[in-house]
């Protein structure tokens, strides 16, 4: 699981999106780890987010939206259940960032794009100063800032 997670992340960060898609699909197909400490739904949501990111960057936004939908639903359910921790905030901010990549360029799509980025930034902003220094949190924050700075 960790090898596939690393391979997927490295491929996406290196703009090798087809390779990232392949690794993310393998990651998503893995059965839940029976001895893992975390929630298997968190793992599935992250795998879906990574897969959607790789797909969106290959100009397949509609497909990426469908892949991402269960991850966003998981984030909404976690929020309603009172989630506030690091994993929730980081992973859901990342999912919202990826969601912004899947929106259309029309005014309605641009509004959804901007709203997703705003929600993502709010999740990151709600973290402690200490957590802001974590590399994976910085990475998500940088993605959000970069997408906010791109011309519509």
Short mmCIF file of C-alpha atoms in Angstrom, two decimals:
data_model
loop_
_atom_site.label_atom_id
_atom_site.label_comp_id
_atom_site.label_asym_id
_atom_site.label_seq_id
_atom_site.Cartn_x
_atom_site.Cartn_y
_atom_site.Cartn_z
CA UNK A 1 0.00 0.00 0.00
CA UNK A 2 2.71 2.49 0.97
CA UNK A 3 4.74 1.71 -2.14
CA UNK A 4 1.74 2.38 -4.39
CA UNK A 5 0.87 5.53 -2.46
CA UNK A 6 4.43 6.81 -2.90
CA UNK A 7 4.53 5.81 -6.58
CA UNK A 8 1.21 7.55 -7.26
CA UNK A 9 2.20 10.73 -5.46
CA UNK A 10 5.63 10.83 -7.10
CA UNK A 11 4.16 10.34 -10.57
CA UNK A 12 1.61 13.12 -10.08
CA UNK A 13 4.21 15.51 -8.66
CA UNK A 14 6.42 14.73 -11.67
CA UNK A 15 3.61 15.41 -14.16
CA UNK A 16 3.57 11.74 -15.19
CA UNK A 17 -0.20 11.55 -14.94
CA UNK A 18 -0.80 8.34 -16.92
CA UNK A 19 1.66 6.54 -14.66
CA UNK A 20 0.00 8.11 -11.61
CA UNK A 21 -3.39 6.95 -12.86
CA UNK A 22 -2.17 3.36 -13.21
CA UNK A 23 -0.67 3.33 -9.72
CA UNK A 24 -3.74 4.99 -8.18
CA UNK A 25 -6.04 2.42 -9.80
CA UNK A 26 -3.93 -0.36 -8.28
CA UNK A 27 -4.05 1.41 -4.91
CA UNK A 28 -7.82 1.76 -5.10
CA UNK A 29 -8.23 -1.95 -5.89
CA UNK A 30 -6.30 -3.10 -2.81
CA UNK A 31 -8.50 -4.67 -0.14
CA UNK A 32 -8.60 -2.87 3.21
CA UNK A 33 -5.61 -3.63 5.41
CA UNK A 34 -6.96 -5.71 8.33
CA UNK A 35 -4.20 -4.57 10.69
CA UNK A 36 -4.13 -0.89 9.70
CA UNK A 37 -4.73 1.61 12.45
CA UNK A 38 -6.78 4.09 10.42
CA UNK A 39 -10.19 4.08 8.79
CA UNK A 40 -10.28 2.10 5.51
CA UNK A 41 -12.69 4.70 4.11
CA UNK A 42 -9.98 7.34 4.57
CA UNK A 43 -7.62 5.17 2.50
CA UNK A 44 -10.22 4.68 -0.22
CA UNK A 45 -11.07 8.39 -0.32
CA UNK A 46 -7.39 9.33 -0.66
CA UNK A 47 -6.86 6.75 -3.42
CA UNK A 48 -9.88 8.14 -5.27
CA UNK A 49 -8.57 11.68 -4.86
CA UNK A 50 -5.18 10.74 -6.25
CA UNK A 51 -6.80 8.90 -9.15
CA UNK A 52 -9.08 11.85 -9.90
CA UNK A 53 -6.10 14.21 -9.79
CA UNK A 54 -4.21 12.12 -12.33
CA UNK A 55 -7.29 11.84 -14.57
CA UNK A 56 -8.12 15.56 -14.36
CA UNK A 57 -4.59 16.48 -15.41
CA UNK A 58 -5.12 14.34 -18.51
CA UNK A 59 -8.04 16.57 -19.55
CA UNK A 60 -10.74 14.08 -18.54
CA UNK A 61 -12.61 16.30 -16.09
CA UNK A 62 -16.00 14.57 -16.27
CA UNK A 63 -14.44 11.19 -15.49
CA UNK A 64 -12.39 12.71 -12.68
CA UNK A 65 -15.55 14.23 -11.14
CA UNK A 66 -17.20 10.80 -11.04
CA UNK A 67 -14.14 9.13 -9.53
CA UNK A 68 -13.86 11.90 -6.92
CA UNK A 69 -17.54 12.00 -5.90
CA UNK A 70 -17.30 9.25 -3.19
CA UNK A 71 -14.23 10.95 -1.68
CA UNK A 72 -16.07 14.26 -1.41
CA UNK A 73 -19.08 12.48 0.10
CA UNK A 74 -16.75 10.85 2.64
CA UNK A 75 -15.44 14.31 3.55
CA UNK A 76 -18.95 15.64 4.02
CA UNK A 77 -19.90 12.69 6.22
CA UNK A 78 -16.74 13.11 8.29
CA UNK A 79 -17.44 16.83 8.74
CA UNK A 80 -21.00 16.11 9.87
CA UNK A 81 -19.61 13.57 12.35
CA UNK A 82 -17.36 16.28 13.81
CA UNK A 83 -14.02 15.45 12.19
CA UNK A 84 -11.38 18.10 12.80
CA UNK A 85 -8.07 16.21 12.74
CA UNK A 86 -5.04 16.50 10.53
CA UNK A 87 -5.88 13.63 8.19
CA UNK A 88 -9.41 14.89 7.65
CA UNK A 89 -8.33 18.46 7.00
CA UNK A 90 -5.39 17.60 4.74
CA UNK A 91 -7.12 14.91 2.70
CA UNK A 92 -10.39 16.81 2.32
CA UNK A 93 -8.56 20.00 1.38
CA UNK A 94 -6.73 17.96 -1.27
CA UNK A 95 -10.03 16.48 -2.51
CA UNK A 96 -11.53 19.96 -2.77
CA UNK A 97 -8.46 21.16 -4.68
CA UNK A 98 -8.85 18.25 -7.11
CA UNK A 99 -12.55 19.04 -7.40
CA UNK A 100 -11.62 22.55 -8.51
CA UNK A 101 -9.61 21.03 -11.38
CA UNK A 102 -12.70 19.27 -12.71
CA UNK A 103 -14.89 22.34 -13.10
CA UNK A 104 -15.84 23.86 -16.43
CA UNK A 105 -14.67 27.29 -17.59
CA UNK A 106 -18.18 28.76 -17.77
CA UNK A 107 -19.36 31.15 -15.01
CA UNK A 108 -21.11 28.40 -13.01
CA UNK A 109 -18.05 26.15 -13.22
CA UNK A 110 -15.75 29.01 -12.28
CA UNK A 111 -17.91 29.74 -9.22
CA UNK A 112 -17.69 26.07 -8.15
CA UNK A 113 -13.94 26.12 -8.83
CA UNK A 114 -13.46 29.15 -6.61
CA UNK A 115 -15.74 27.80 -3.87
CA UNK A 116 -13.85 24.50 -3.75
CA UNK A 117 -10.54 26.31 -3.43
CA UNK A 118 -11.94 28.58 -0.73
CA UNK A 119 -13.22 25.60 1.27
CA UNK A 120 -9.89 23.83 0.82
CA UNK A 121 -7.97 26.88 2.00
CA UNK A 122 -10.28 27.17 5.03
CA UNK A 123 -9.55 23.57 6.02
CA UNK A 124 -5.81 24.22 5.87
CA UNK A 125 -6.14 27.57 7.66
CA UNK A 126 -7.93 25.83 10.54
CA UNK A 127 -4.82 23.76 11.35
CA UNK A 128 -2.32 24.64 14.01
CA UNK A 129 0.89 26.48 13.13
CA UNK A 130 2.80 23.30 13.90
CA UNK A 131 0.83 21.26 11.37
CA UNK A 132 1.38 23.94 8.72
CA UNK A 133 5.07 23.01 8.84
CA UNK A 134 4.41 19.40 7.79
CA UNK A 135 5.57 18.75 4.23
CA UNK A 136 2.34 17.05 3.10
CA UNK A 137 0.25 19.93 4.47
CA UNK A 138 2.57 22.43 2.76
CA UNK A 139 2.18 20.49 -0.49
CA UNK A 140 -1.62 20.74 -0.39
CA UNK A 141 -1.43 24.40 0.59
CA UNK A 142 0.93 25.08 -2.32
CA UNK A 143 -1.41 23.32 -4.78
CA UNK A 144 -4.34 25.42 -3.58
CA UNK A 145 -2.34 28.66 -3.82
CA UNK A 146 -1.08 27.78 -7.29
CA UNK A 147 -4.56 27.00 -8.59
CA UNK A 148 -5.94 30.19 -7.05
CA UNK A 149 -3.27 32.15 -8.87
CA UNK A 150 -3.93 30.75 -12.33
CA UNK A 151 -5.85 32.94 -14.77
CA UNK A 152 -9.48 31.88 -15.36
#
